Structure formats: structure tokens, C-alpha cells
């Protein structure tokens, strides 16, 4: 078991001599011998849980508030604990990221697909992100796209213990703003795109963009991979060039380092041609949706920056495994096609619907909702996009959290010109079943918003249920009476 003196963890000598065997900022996870870190968060005040941590065996407290006069274990007051806890955890675990090649992937959409692809292509590389963390084929679940800084440093140390050399990590804007990736030494950084999301948190697109930029301001950064087609991507390119940091670009624009042409949709995936200084190569990608060409380009360039050969990577990408919950096609012989996708932003929904249309011989059905306690402004925009690009719309629940599902649907309806044509069914499983039963074998049913998620967040409860299982049960269960 790793132990360290409290003075070493905090980097100061004016504290009691206490041996620490672990660090936690969640009283429910405290083990005997731990240092408990308390601070005022956006939703909860950690100081309210200090006694719970002591009862669980914490031997010292690091907090932003003054020590009560009758407190019986060491209580160290520190400033800006929320941001500095990463420093304490990194020090305790021996700065694990300094012994790993860490590749950060940020952007509104595509983070999971790009990071997952990198982890599958590069040798001995772990994945950390929305799907979980660890070996891509056997991931352990995580509650957030980028986990909290204390848990993150522990996970990085565990990856080292498992003899991983590299990690491809999704880096969310929340993580950058809240300091969750402080003291993570990023060797490479990848930017996918910037479109509307999280404005409930960031308040403006400018703030959102400035937060994303933080990943490309990391002092240890060796290279950046940037989407040349994105307006904010061009700002990042300028920033990297000013810092004399290697920057490779990708995009449909031929001026990018890696571009593409002749993209075709097939029943098995995407075909086309890569155009680059490393050669022109025909490619096949086992994915659906034109956005995956852009994602694949980011994966390819990252592989080149990590010593891979261009032609070898192009060949390996032909057999990349599917990304769970990302444009997953489910089809039964003689029946319609169902697509499950994580799309929960306007831009992602647009791309998913365009991809569904490319594979539909008949109509496109869209089953979706919007998350509660999140950016309200994107709801009518998603309704507008669905009405333009889908033939049939089924509105349902998608993690309503503490909001009324009816209220969320009302917000979405604000963007729909003909609301009477929309089917509203708040029970997600029933909504999915209604859409599938209404479709014909030539139609495509897109179920958007939750992807691989295994539960719904409703009034503080997690209700089990995942879209894939629902779809498979419906397709394999009752006889479907196709309309039309």
C-alpha cells in the first residue's frame, strides 16, 4: 500500500506528521487512513460531509473553511482546494501522467469515437472517457466523460500498474473549466469541432471556446491534431503555430494536411480516398455517417505522430471495432434498420439524420428527447433539425433529471412548425416500440441521445434500461405489423 506524509502531499512543512494511505473528495468512498478533501462545489458543499468522512476513517482534512475548535483530527486550511486537489492527488500517486504518453481529445462531438479509435490502433494504449476506462475491449464504467481529478490521478496510476504505456483520453469542457485535468501532462491534443452545447454552464460560445483552448495551452504539449474545417479550429492552429508546436490538420478542404475525396456510403461502411503528403490511399471505414471520415482522419494523424506508417494505419483502420452507442446499426433479416446514436447536440443530430437518410430506401424515423437541467436553448434547435431531416418524429424522455419531461418536450416543440405531426410518448421504451412498429423494412429508425447509456436519470434516481436491449427485445420478440 502506498503511503505518504501529509506534509509531502500538501507541499508544506507547517502541518502535523500524519501518514496518509489514500485521498478522497467523496465521503462515501473514504477508507481508513485517507485524507479527505472538502470544498464548495457547484451543487454540494463538501464541508457538510466532513463528519461522515471522519466516521469512515479519514485521518486528516484539507478544507477551505477554518477548523472548528472541537475538531479532533488534523484539519488543514488551504486556498482554491477545488483546483488544487489535482496537485495533491498527482503528488500522492507520483505524477503518473509523466510516465505515460497521454493524448487528450476535445471537441463538442466525436471525442469518444476518436479517442476509442486511437486506443484501438496504438499498441498498449488505454481509453478513458464516456464509455469507461481501461483496455478498450474490457472497459470499466465511469460516471462522467472526464472523471474528477482525484479519481483521474488514481486511475492513471492504476494504468501504470497494469503496464499501459499510453492513454487516449476524452477531455470535456467541464473538466477543463473545473481543473479535473490539472497536473495531467498531455503529450498530444486533438480537436474535433465546436458547435452548440453546454451553454447552461459556459453561458456563451466564447466562454465555451476559451475553455476548449486550455487543452492546447498545456505546457508539455508536443503536437496538436486540429480540424481545419472548423472556424475555431483555425484559431487553435494559429495558437499552436505561435508556440512552435507541431500541428497537423485535417478536413475536406484540400489545404489541410490530410483531406479526402470520393466518399461513398456502402452497406458495410464508408469508402473513399485519403489525400496527403504521405501518399494517396484508398480507404474503407467500418462506420456509417460522413462525420466518421473526419473522425478517422483525426485518428490517422494521431497515429502518425506516434510513429505509425501511413499505409499501415490506413490498412488497420479497415477492421476497427465499432464504437458502442455511436451509429450502431441493428438489422434483422427482412426487417427495418434501427440506428442507435449518442447524438444529443443539434450538430450531432443533424449528422446522424443525414447518415440515416443515406442508408434509407424509405422513410427516416427519429426518436429523441433532450436532457434535463442542461442547455435549454438547444432544444428548439434540435426540434427544427429533426423536422427538416426526418419524416417521422417521436419525442420522448432522455435523462430528464430534475425537470418535467413535459416541459422539455414543450421546449423542443418550439422549433417544430407542425407539432400535430409529432408523436409524444414519454416512456422511452414505448416510444421506441411505436416507431419500430410504424416503420417498414425499407425505413430507418434513428434512436438518438443516449447511445450506450444503461439507465435514465429521473428525479435523482437511475432507472435501468438501454436503447440497444430495448431494440433487440422488440425486434426479436413480438411479431411486427408493418404499416403501409
Coordinates of C-alpha atoms in Angstrom, one line a residue:
X1 CA 0.0 0.0 0.0
X2 CA 1.3 3.5 -0.9
X3 CA 1.6 5.9 2.0
X4 CA 2.9 9.5 2.2
X5 CA 3.2 12.1 4.8
X6 CA 0.5 14.8 4.8
X7 CA 3.2 17.4 4.6
X8 CA 4.5 15.9 1.3
X9 CA 1.1 15.7 -0.2
X10 CA 0.3 19.3 0.5
X11 CA 3.8 20.6 -0.1
X12 CA 4.2 22.4 3.2
X13 CA 6.0 21.8 6.4
X14 CA 3.7 23.5 8.9
X15 CA 1.3 20.6 9.2
X16 CA 1.1 17.7 11.7
X17 CA 3.0 14.5 11.0
X18 CA 0.3 12.2 9.7
X19 CA 0.7 9.2 7.4
X20 CA -1.8 9.1 4.5
X21 CA -2.8 6.0 2.7
X22 CA -5.3 7.4 0.2
X23 CA -7.1 10.6 -0.9
X24 CA -10.8 11.1 -1.4
X25 CA -13.2 14.0 -2.0
X26 CA -16.3 11.9 -1.7
X27 CA -17.2 10.8 1.9
X28 CA -18.9 7.7 0.5
X29 CA -15.5 6.5 -0.9
X30 CA -13.4 7.2 2.2
X31 CA -11.2 4.3 3.6
X32 CA -9.4 4.3 6.9
X33 CA -6.2 6.3 6.6
X34 CA -7.5 8.7 3.9
X35 CA -7.0 12.4 3.6
X36 CA -10.5 13.9 2.9
X37 CA -10.6 17.0 0.7
X38 CA -13.6 19.3 1.2
X39 CA -14.6 22.3 -0.9
X40 CA -17.6 24.2 -2.1
X41 CA -18.8 22.6 -5.3
X42 CA -21.4 23.8 -7.8
X43 CA -24.1 21.5 -6.3
X44 CA -22.8 20.3 -2.9
X45 CA -20.6 21.7 -0.2
X46 CA -18.0 19.1 0.8
X47 CA -17.7 20.6 4.2
X48 CA -21.1 19.2 5.1
X49 CA -19.8 15.7 4.7
X50 CA -16.6 16.0 6.8
X51 CA -18.0 14.2 9.8
X52 CA -19.2 11.3 7.5
X53 CA -15.6 11.1 6.2
X54 CA -14.2 11.0 9.8
X55 CA -16.7 8.3 10.7
X56 CA -15.4 6.3 7.7
X57 CA -11.8 6.6 8.9
X58 CA -10.4 9.8 7.4
X59 CA -7.2 10.7 9.4
X60 CA -6.9 14.3 8.1
X61 CA -9.0 17.0 6.5
X62 CA -7.9 19.5 3.8
X63 CA -10.6 22.2 3.5
X64 CA -11.3 25.8 2.5
X65 CA -13.0 26.7 5.8
X66 CA -11.5 27.2 9.2
X67 CA -11.1 24.3 11.6
X68 CA -13.8 24.1 14.3
X69 CA -12.4 24.5 17.8
X70 CA -13.5 21.0 18.9
X71 CA -12.3 19.0 15.9
X72 CA -10.2 16.0 16.9
X73 CA -8.1 15.2 13.8
X74 CA -5.7 17.4 11.8
X75 CA -7.6 20.0 9.7
X76 CA -5.5 21.9 7.2
X77 CA -7.0 25.0 5.6
X78 CA -6.0 25.6 2.0
X79 CA -7.0 28.0 -0.7
X80 CA -8.7 27.1 -4.0
X81 CA -8.9 23.4 -3.0
X82 CA -11.2 22.6 -5.9
X83 CA -8.4 23.4 -8.4
X84 CA -5.5 22.3 -6.3
X85 CA -6.8 18.8 -5.4
X86 CA -5.4 17.5 -8.6
X87 CA -1.9 18.6 -7.5
X88 CA -2.3 16.8 -4.2
X89 CA -3.6 13.6 -5.8
X90 CA -0.9 13.7 -8.5
X91 CA 1.8 14.2 -5.9
X92 CA 0.5 11.3 -3.8
X93 CA 0.5 8.9 -6.9
X94 CA 3.9 10.1 -8.1
X95 CA 2.7 12.2 -11.0
X96 CA 1.6 9.2 -13.1
X97 CA 0.9 11.1 -16.3
X98 CA 4.6 12.0 -16.6
X99 CA 5.3 8.2 -17.1
X100 CA 2.5 7.8 -19.7
X101 CA 2.0 9.1 -23.3
X102 CA -1.3 11.0 -22.7
X103 CA -3.3 12.0 -25.7
X104 CA -6.2 14.3 -25.0
X105 CA -9.2 14.6 -27.3
X106 CA -11.6 17.5 -27.0
X107 CA -14.5 19.0 -29.1
X108 CA -18.3 19.1 -29.0
X109 CA -18.8 15.9 -31.0
X110 CA -16.6 13.0 -31.9
X111 CA -14.5 12.8 -28.7
X112 CA -15.5 9.3 -27.9
X113 CA -15.1 7.9 -31.4
X114 CA -11.7 9.5 -31.9
X115 CA -10.2 8.5 -28.5
X116 CA -11.6 5.0 -28.8
X117 CA -10.1 4.6 -32.3
X118 CA -6.7 5.9 -31.1
X119 CA -6.8 3.4 -28.2
X120 CA -7.5 0.6 -30.5
X121 CA -4.9 1.5 -33.1
X122 CA -1.9 2.3 -30.9
X123 CA -0.1 -0.5 -29.0
X124 CA -0.7 -0.9 -25.3
X125 CA -3.0 2.1 -25.1
X126 CA -5.8 2.6 -22.6
X127 CA -9.0 4.5 -23.2
X128 CA -10.6 7.0 -20.8
X129 CA -13.9 8.7 -21.5
X130 CA -17.7 8.4 -21.8
X131 CA -17.6 4.6 -22.3
X132 CA -15.4 3.9 -19.3
X133 CA -11.7 3.4 -18.8
X134 CA -9.1 0.7 -19.3
X135 CA -8.5 -1.7 -22.2
X136 CA -10.9 -0.7 -25.0
X137 CA -12.3 -4.2 -25.2
X138 CA -13.0 -4.5 -21.4
X139 CA -13.8 -1.1 -20.1
X140 CA -14.8 -0.2 -16.5
X141 CA -17.7 2.2 -16.2
X142 CA -17.2 5.9 -15.2
X143 CA -19.9 8.4 -14.3
X144 CA -18.5 11.3 -16.4
X145 CA -16.8 11.9 -19.7
X146 CA -13.7 13.1 -17.8
X147 CA -13.8 11.8 -14.2
X148 CA -12.9 14.0 -11.2
X149 CA -9.2 15.0 -10.6
X150 CA -8.7 12.7 -7.6
X151 CA -10.2 9.7 -9.3
X152 CA -8.3 10.6 -12.5
X153 CA -4.9 10.5 -10.9
X154 CA -5.7 7.2 -9.2
X155 CA -6.9 5.7 -12.5
X156 CA -3.7 6.9 -14.2
X157 CA -1.6 5.3 -11.5
X158 CA -3.6 2.1 -11.9
X159 CA -3.0 2.1 -15.7
X160 CA 0.7 2.3 -15.0
X161 CA 0.4 -0.6 -12.6
X162 CA -1.3 -2.6 -15.4
X163 CA 1.7 -1.8 -17.7
X164 CA 0.0 0.5 -20.1
X165 CA 2.3 2.9 -22.0
X166 CA -0.3 5.3 -23.4
X167 CA -3.8 6.6 -22.8
X168 CA -6.3 8.2 -25.2
X169 CA -8.4 10.5 -23.0
X170 CA -11.6 12.4 -23.7
X171 CA -11.3 15.9 -22.2
X172 CA -14.6 17.6 -21.7
X173 CA -15.1 21.4 -21.4
X174 CA -16.4 20.9 -17.8
X175 CA -13.2 19.0 -17.0
X176 CA -11.0 21.8 -18.3
X177 CA -13.1 24.5 -16.5
X178 CA -13.1 22.7 -13.2
X179 CA -9.5 21.7 -13.2
X180 CA -10.1 18.0 -13.4
X181 CA -7.1 17.5 -15.7
X182 CA -4.8 19.8 -13.8
X183 CA -1.4 18.1 -13.4
X184 CA -2.0 15.8 -16.3
X185 CA 0.9 16.1 -18.7
X186 CA -0.6 15.9 -22.2
X187 CA 1.8 14.9 -25.0
X188 CA -0.7 15.3 -27.7
X189 CA -4.1 17.1 -28.1
X190 CA -6.8 16.5 -30.7
X191 CA -9.6 19.0 -31.6
X192 CA -12.7 17.6 -33.4
X193 CA -15.2 20.5 -33.7
X194 CA -17.0 23.3 -31.8
X195 CA -20.8 23.5 -32.0
X196 CA -23.5 24.5 -29.6
X197 CA -23.6 22.6 -26.3
X198 CA -23.3 23.2 -22.5
X199 CA -24.3 26.9 -22.7
X200 CA -26.2 26.4 -19.5
X201 CA -22.7 26.0 -17.9
X202 CA -20.5 28.2 -20.1
X203 CA -23.1 30.9 -20.8
X204 CA -21.6 31.9 -24.2
X205 CA -19.9 30.2 -27.2
X206 CA -16.9 32.5 -26.5
X207 CA -16.5 31.1 -23.0
X208 CA -17.0 27.6 -24.3
X209 CA -14.3 28.1 -26.9
X210 CA -11.9 29.7 -24.5
X211 CA -12.3 26.7 -22.2
X212 CA -11.6 24.2 -25.0
X213 CA -8.4 26.2 -25.8
X214 CA -7.0 25.4 -22.4
X215 CA -6.0 21.9 -23.7
X216 CA -3.8 23.5 -26.4
X217 CA -2.1 25.7 -23.9
X218 CA -0.7 22.8 -21.9
X219 CA 3.0 23.5 -21.2
X220 CA 4.1 19.9 -22.0
X221 CA 2.3 19.6 -25.4
X222 CA 4.3 18.2 -28.2
X223 CA 1.8 18.2 -31.0
X224 CA -1.8 19.1 -31.9
X225 CA -4.2 17.5 -34.4
X226 CA -6.8 20.0 -35.5
X227 CA -10.0 20.1 -37.7
X228 CA -9.1 22.6 -40.4
X229 CA -12.8 22.9 -41.5
X230 CA -13.9 24.2 -38.1
X231 CA -13.7 28.0 -37.6
X232 CA -12.4 27.7 -34.0
X233 CA -10.0 25.0 -35.3
X234 CA -8.3 27.7 -37.3
X235 CA -7.8 29.8 -34.1
X236 CA -6.2 26.7 -32.4
X237 CA -3.9 26.3 -35.4
X238 CA -2.7 29.9 -35.0
X239 CA -2.1 29.3 -31.3
X240 CA -0.1 26.2 -31.9
X241 CA 2.0 27.9 -34.6
X242 CA 2.7 30.8 -32.3
X243 CA 4.0 28.3 -29.7
X244 CA 6.1 26.5 -32.4
X245 CA 4.3 23.3 -31.6
X246 CA 3.9 20.7 -34.3
X247 CA 0.4 20.9 -35.8
X248 CA -1.2 18.6 -38.3
X249 CA -4.6 19.5 -39.8
X250 CA -7.4 17.5 -41.4
X251 CA -10.5 18.4 -43.3
X252 CA -12.5 18.3 -46.5
X253 CA -10.6 21.4 -47.5
X254 CA -7.6 20.3 -49.7
X255 CA -5.3 22.8 -48.0
X256 CA -5.4 20.6 -44.8
X257 CA -2.5 18.2 -44.3
X258 CA -5.0 15.3 -44.6
X259 CA -8.1 15.6 -46.8
X260 CA -10.3 13.2 -48.6
X261 CA -12.4 12.8 -51.8
X262 CA -14.8 10.4 -53.4
X263 CA -16.5 9.4 -50.2
X264 CA -19.2 6.7 -50.8
X265 CA -21.7 5.1 -48.5
X266 CA -22.0 1.3 -48.7
X267 CA -23.9 -1.3 -46.9
X268 CA -20.7 -2.1 -44.9
X269 CA -19.4 1.3 -44.2
X270 CA -17.6 4.2 -45.9
X271 CA -15.2 4.2 -48.9
X272 CA -13.1 7.0 -50.3
X273 CA -9.5 8.3 -50.9
X274 CA -7.1 9.9 -48.4
X275 CA -5.1 12.8 -49.9
X276 CA -1.9 13.7 -48.1
X277 CA 1.9 14.4 -48.3
X278 CA 2.4 10.8 -47.1
X279 CA 0.6 9.5 -50.1
X280 CA -2.9 9.0 -51.7
X281 CA -4.6 5.9 -50.4
X282 CA -8.0 4.3 -50.9
X283 CA -9.8 3.7 -47.6
X284 CA -12.6 1.7 -46.1
X285 CA -14.1 2.5 -42.7
X286 CA -16.5 0.1 -41.0
X287 CA -18.6 3.0 -39.9
X288 CA -21.8 4.8 -41.0
X289 CA -22.1 8.6 -41.4
X290 CA -19.9 11.1 -43.2
X291 CA -18.8 12.6 -39.9
X292 CA -16.8 9.4 -39.3
X293 CA -14.4 10.3 -42.2
X294 CA -13.4 13.4 -40.2
X295 CA -13.1 11.3 -37.0
X296 CA -11.0 8.8 -38.8
X297 CA -8.7 11.5 -40.2
X298 CA -8.0 12.7 -36.6
X299 CA -7.2 9.1 -35.6
X300 CA -4.9 8.6 -38.6
X301 CA -2.9 11.8 -37.9
X302 CA -2.6 11.0 -34.2
X303 CA -1.2 7.5 -35.2
X304 CA 1.4 9.2 -37.5
X305 CA 2.5 11.4 -34.6
X306 CA 3.1 8.3 -32.6
X307 CA 5.4 6.6 -35.0
X308 CA 3.0 4.6 -37.2
X309 CA 3.3 4.4 -41.0
X310 CA 0.6 6.0 -43.2
X311 CA -0.2 2.9 -45.3
X312 CA -0.1 0.6 -42.3
X313 CA -2.6 2.7 -40.4
X314 CA -5.0 3.0 -43.4
X315 CA -5.0 -0.8 -43.6
X316 CA -5.5 -1.3 -39.9
X317 CA -8.5 1.1 -39.9
X318 CA -10.4 -1.3 -42.2
X319 CA -11.0 -3.5 -39.2
X320 CA -11.5 -1.0 -36.3
X321 CA -14.1 -2.2 -33.9
X322 CA -17.5 -0.4 -33.6
X323 CA -17.8 2.3 -31.1
X324 CA -20.6 1.4 -28.6
X325 CA -23.6 3.6 -29.0
X326 CA -22.2 5.5 -32.0
X327 CA -24.2 5.0 -35.2
X328 CA -24.8 1.4 -34.2
X329 CA -26.8 -0.3 -36.9
X330 CA -29.2 -3.1 -35.8
X331 CA -30.9 -5.0 -38.6
X332 CA -32.8 -8.3 -38.7
X333 CA -33.3 -10.2 -42.0
X334 CA -36.3 -8.8 -43.8
X335 CA -37.0 -6.1 -41.3
X336 CA -36.2 -2.4 -40.9
X337 CA -32.9 -0.9 -39.8
X338 CA -32.6 0.7 -36.4
X339 CA -29.7 3.0 -35.6
X340 CA -28.6 3.9 -32.1
X341 CA -26.5 7.0 -31.7
X342 CA -25.4 9.2 -28.8
X343 CA -26.3 12.4 -30.7
X344 CA -27.5 14.9 -28.1
X345 CA -26.5 18.2 -29.7
X346 CA -28.0 20.0 -32.7
X347 CA -25.0 19.3 -34.9
X348 CA -24.7 15.7 -33.9
X349 CA -28.4 15.1 -34.5
X350 CA -28.1 16.7 -38.0
X351 CA -25.1 14.4 -38.9
X352 CA -26.9 11.3 -37.6
X353 CA -30.1 12.1 -39.5
X354 CA -28.1 12.7 -42.7
X355 CA -26.3 9.4 -42.3
X356 CA -29.6 7.6 -41.6
X357 CA -31.0 9.1 -44.8
X358 CA -28.1 7.9 -46.8
X359 CA -29.0 4.3 -45.9
X360 CA -32.8 4.5 -46.0
X361 CA -34.7 3.3 -49.1
X362 CA -37.9 4.6 -47.5
X363 CA -38.6 7.0 -44.6
X364 CA -36.4 8.1 -41.7
X365 CA -37.9 8.0 -38.2
X366 CA -36.3 9.9 -35.4
X367 CA -36.9 9.1 -31.7
X368 CA -35.2 11.6 -29.4
X369 CA -35.5 13.9 -26.4
X370 CA -33.3 16.4 -24.6
X371 CA -31.5 16.1 -21.2
X372 CA -33.0 17.9 -18.2
X373 CA -31.0 20.5 -16.2
X374 CA -28.9 21.2 -19.3
X375 CA -28.7 23.8 -22.1
X376 CA -32.4 24.8 -22.8
X377 CA -31.6 26.8 -25.9
X378 CA -30.6 23.8 -28.0
X379 CA -34.0 22.1 -27.6
X380 CA -36.0 24.0 -30.2
X381 CA -33.0 23.9 -32.5
X382 CA -32.9 20.1 -32.3
X383 CA -36.7 20.1 -32.9
X384 CA -36.2 22.2 -36.0
X385 CA -33.4 19.9 -37.3
X386 CA -35.5 16.8 -36.8
X387 CA -38.5 18.3 -38.6
X388 CA -36.3 19.2 -41.6
X389 CA -34.3 15.9 -41.9
X390 CA -36.7 13.2 -40.6
X391 CA -40.0 12.1 -42.0
X392 CA -41.5 11.0 -38.6
X393 CA -40.7 12.4 -35.2
X394 CA -41.2 10.6 -31.8
X395 CA -40.4 12.8 -28.8
X396 CA -39.6 11.0 -25.6
X397 CA -37.6 11.2 -22.4
X398 CA -33.8 11.4 -22.3
X399 CA -32.4 11.8 -18.8
X400 CA -35.0 14.5 -17.7
X401 CA -33.2 14.6 -14.3
X402 CA -35.0 17.1 -12.1
X403 CA -37.0 18.7 -14.9
X404 CA -40.5 17.9 -16.0
X405 CA -40.4 15.7 -19.2
X406 CA -43.5 17.5 -20.5
X407 CA -41.7 20.9 -20.1
X408 CA -38.7 19.6 -22.0
X409 CA -40.9 18.4 -24.8
X410 CA -42.6 21.8 -24.9
X411 CA -39.2 23.4 -25.4
X412 CA -38.4 21.1 -28.3
X413 CA -41.8 21.7 -29.9
X414 CA -41.0 25.5 -30.1
X415 CA -38.7 24.7 -33.0
X416 CA -41.3 22.5 -34.8
X417 CA -43.6 24.2 -37.3
X418 CA -46.1 21.4 -37.5
X419 CA -46.3 20.0 -33.9
X420 CA -49.5 18.0 -34.7
X421 CA -47.4 15.6 -36.8
X422 CA -45.2 14.7 -33.9
X423 CA -45.8 11.6 -31.7
X424 CA -45.1 12.3 -28.0
X425 CA -44.6 9.3 -25.7
X426 CA -42.5 10.0 -22.6
X427 CA -41.9 6.3 -21.8
X428 CA -38.8 5.8 -23.9
X429 CA -39.3 2.0 -24.4
X430 CA -42.9 2.6 -25.6
X431 CA -41.7 5.4 -27.9
X432 CA -39.1 3.1 -29.5
X433 CA -41.6 0.4 -29.9
X434 CA -44.2 2.7 -31.5
X435 CA -41.6 3.9 -34.0
X436 CA -40.4 0.4 -34.9
X437 CA -44.0 -0.9 -35.3
X438 CA -44.8 2.1 -37.6
X439 CA -41.8 1.6 -39.9
X440 CA -41.5 -0.7 -42.9
X441 CA -38.4 -2.8 -43.9
X442 CA -37.2 0.0 -46.2
X443 CA -37.3 2.6 -43.4
X444 CA -34.5 3.6 -40.9
X445 CA -35.4 4.3 -37.3
X446 CA -32.8 6.6 -35.6
X447 CA -32.9 6.5 -31.8
X448 CA -30.8 9.4 -30.7
X449 CA -29.4 10.8 -27.4
X450 CA -28.4 8.1 -25.1
X451 CA -26.1 5.8 -27.1
X452 CA -24.6 3.2 -24.9
X453 CA -26.0 4.6 -21.6
X454 CA -27.6 1.9 -19.4
X455 CA -30.0 4.0 -17.4
X456 CA -32.2 7.1 -17.3
X457 CA -31.7 9.8 -14.8
X458 CA -35.1 10.8 -13.3
X459 CA -35.5 12.8 -10.1
X460 CA -32.2 11.7 -8.6
X461 CA -32.8 8.1 -9.5
X462 CA -31.1 5.9 -12.1
X463 CA -33.7 3.8 -13.8
X464 CA -32.1 0.8 -15.6
X465 CA -32.7 0.5 -19.4
X466 CA -30.6 0.8 -22.5
X467 CA -31.7 1.5 -26.0
X468 CA -29.9 -1.4 -27.6
X469 CA -31.5 -4.0 -25.4
X470 CA -34.9 -2.4 -25.9
X471 CA -34.5 -2.5 -29.7
X472 CA -33.3 -6.1 -29.7
X473 CA -36.1 -7.2 -27.5
X474 CA -38.6 -5.5 -29.7
X475 CA -37.1 -6.9 -33.0
X476 CA -36.7 -10.4 -31.6
X477 CA -39.9 -10.5 -29.6
X478 CA -43.4 -9.8 -30.8
X479 CA -44.5 -10.1 -34.5
X480 CA -44.3 -6.6 -36.0
X481 CA -47.3 -5.5 -38.1
X482 CA -45.7 -3.0 -40.6
X483 CA -47.9 -0.1 -41.6
X484 CA -48.0 0.8 -45.2

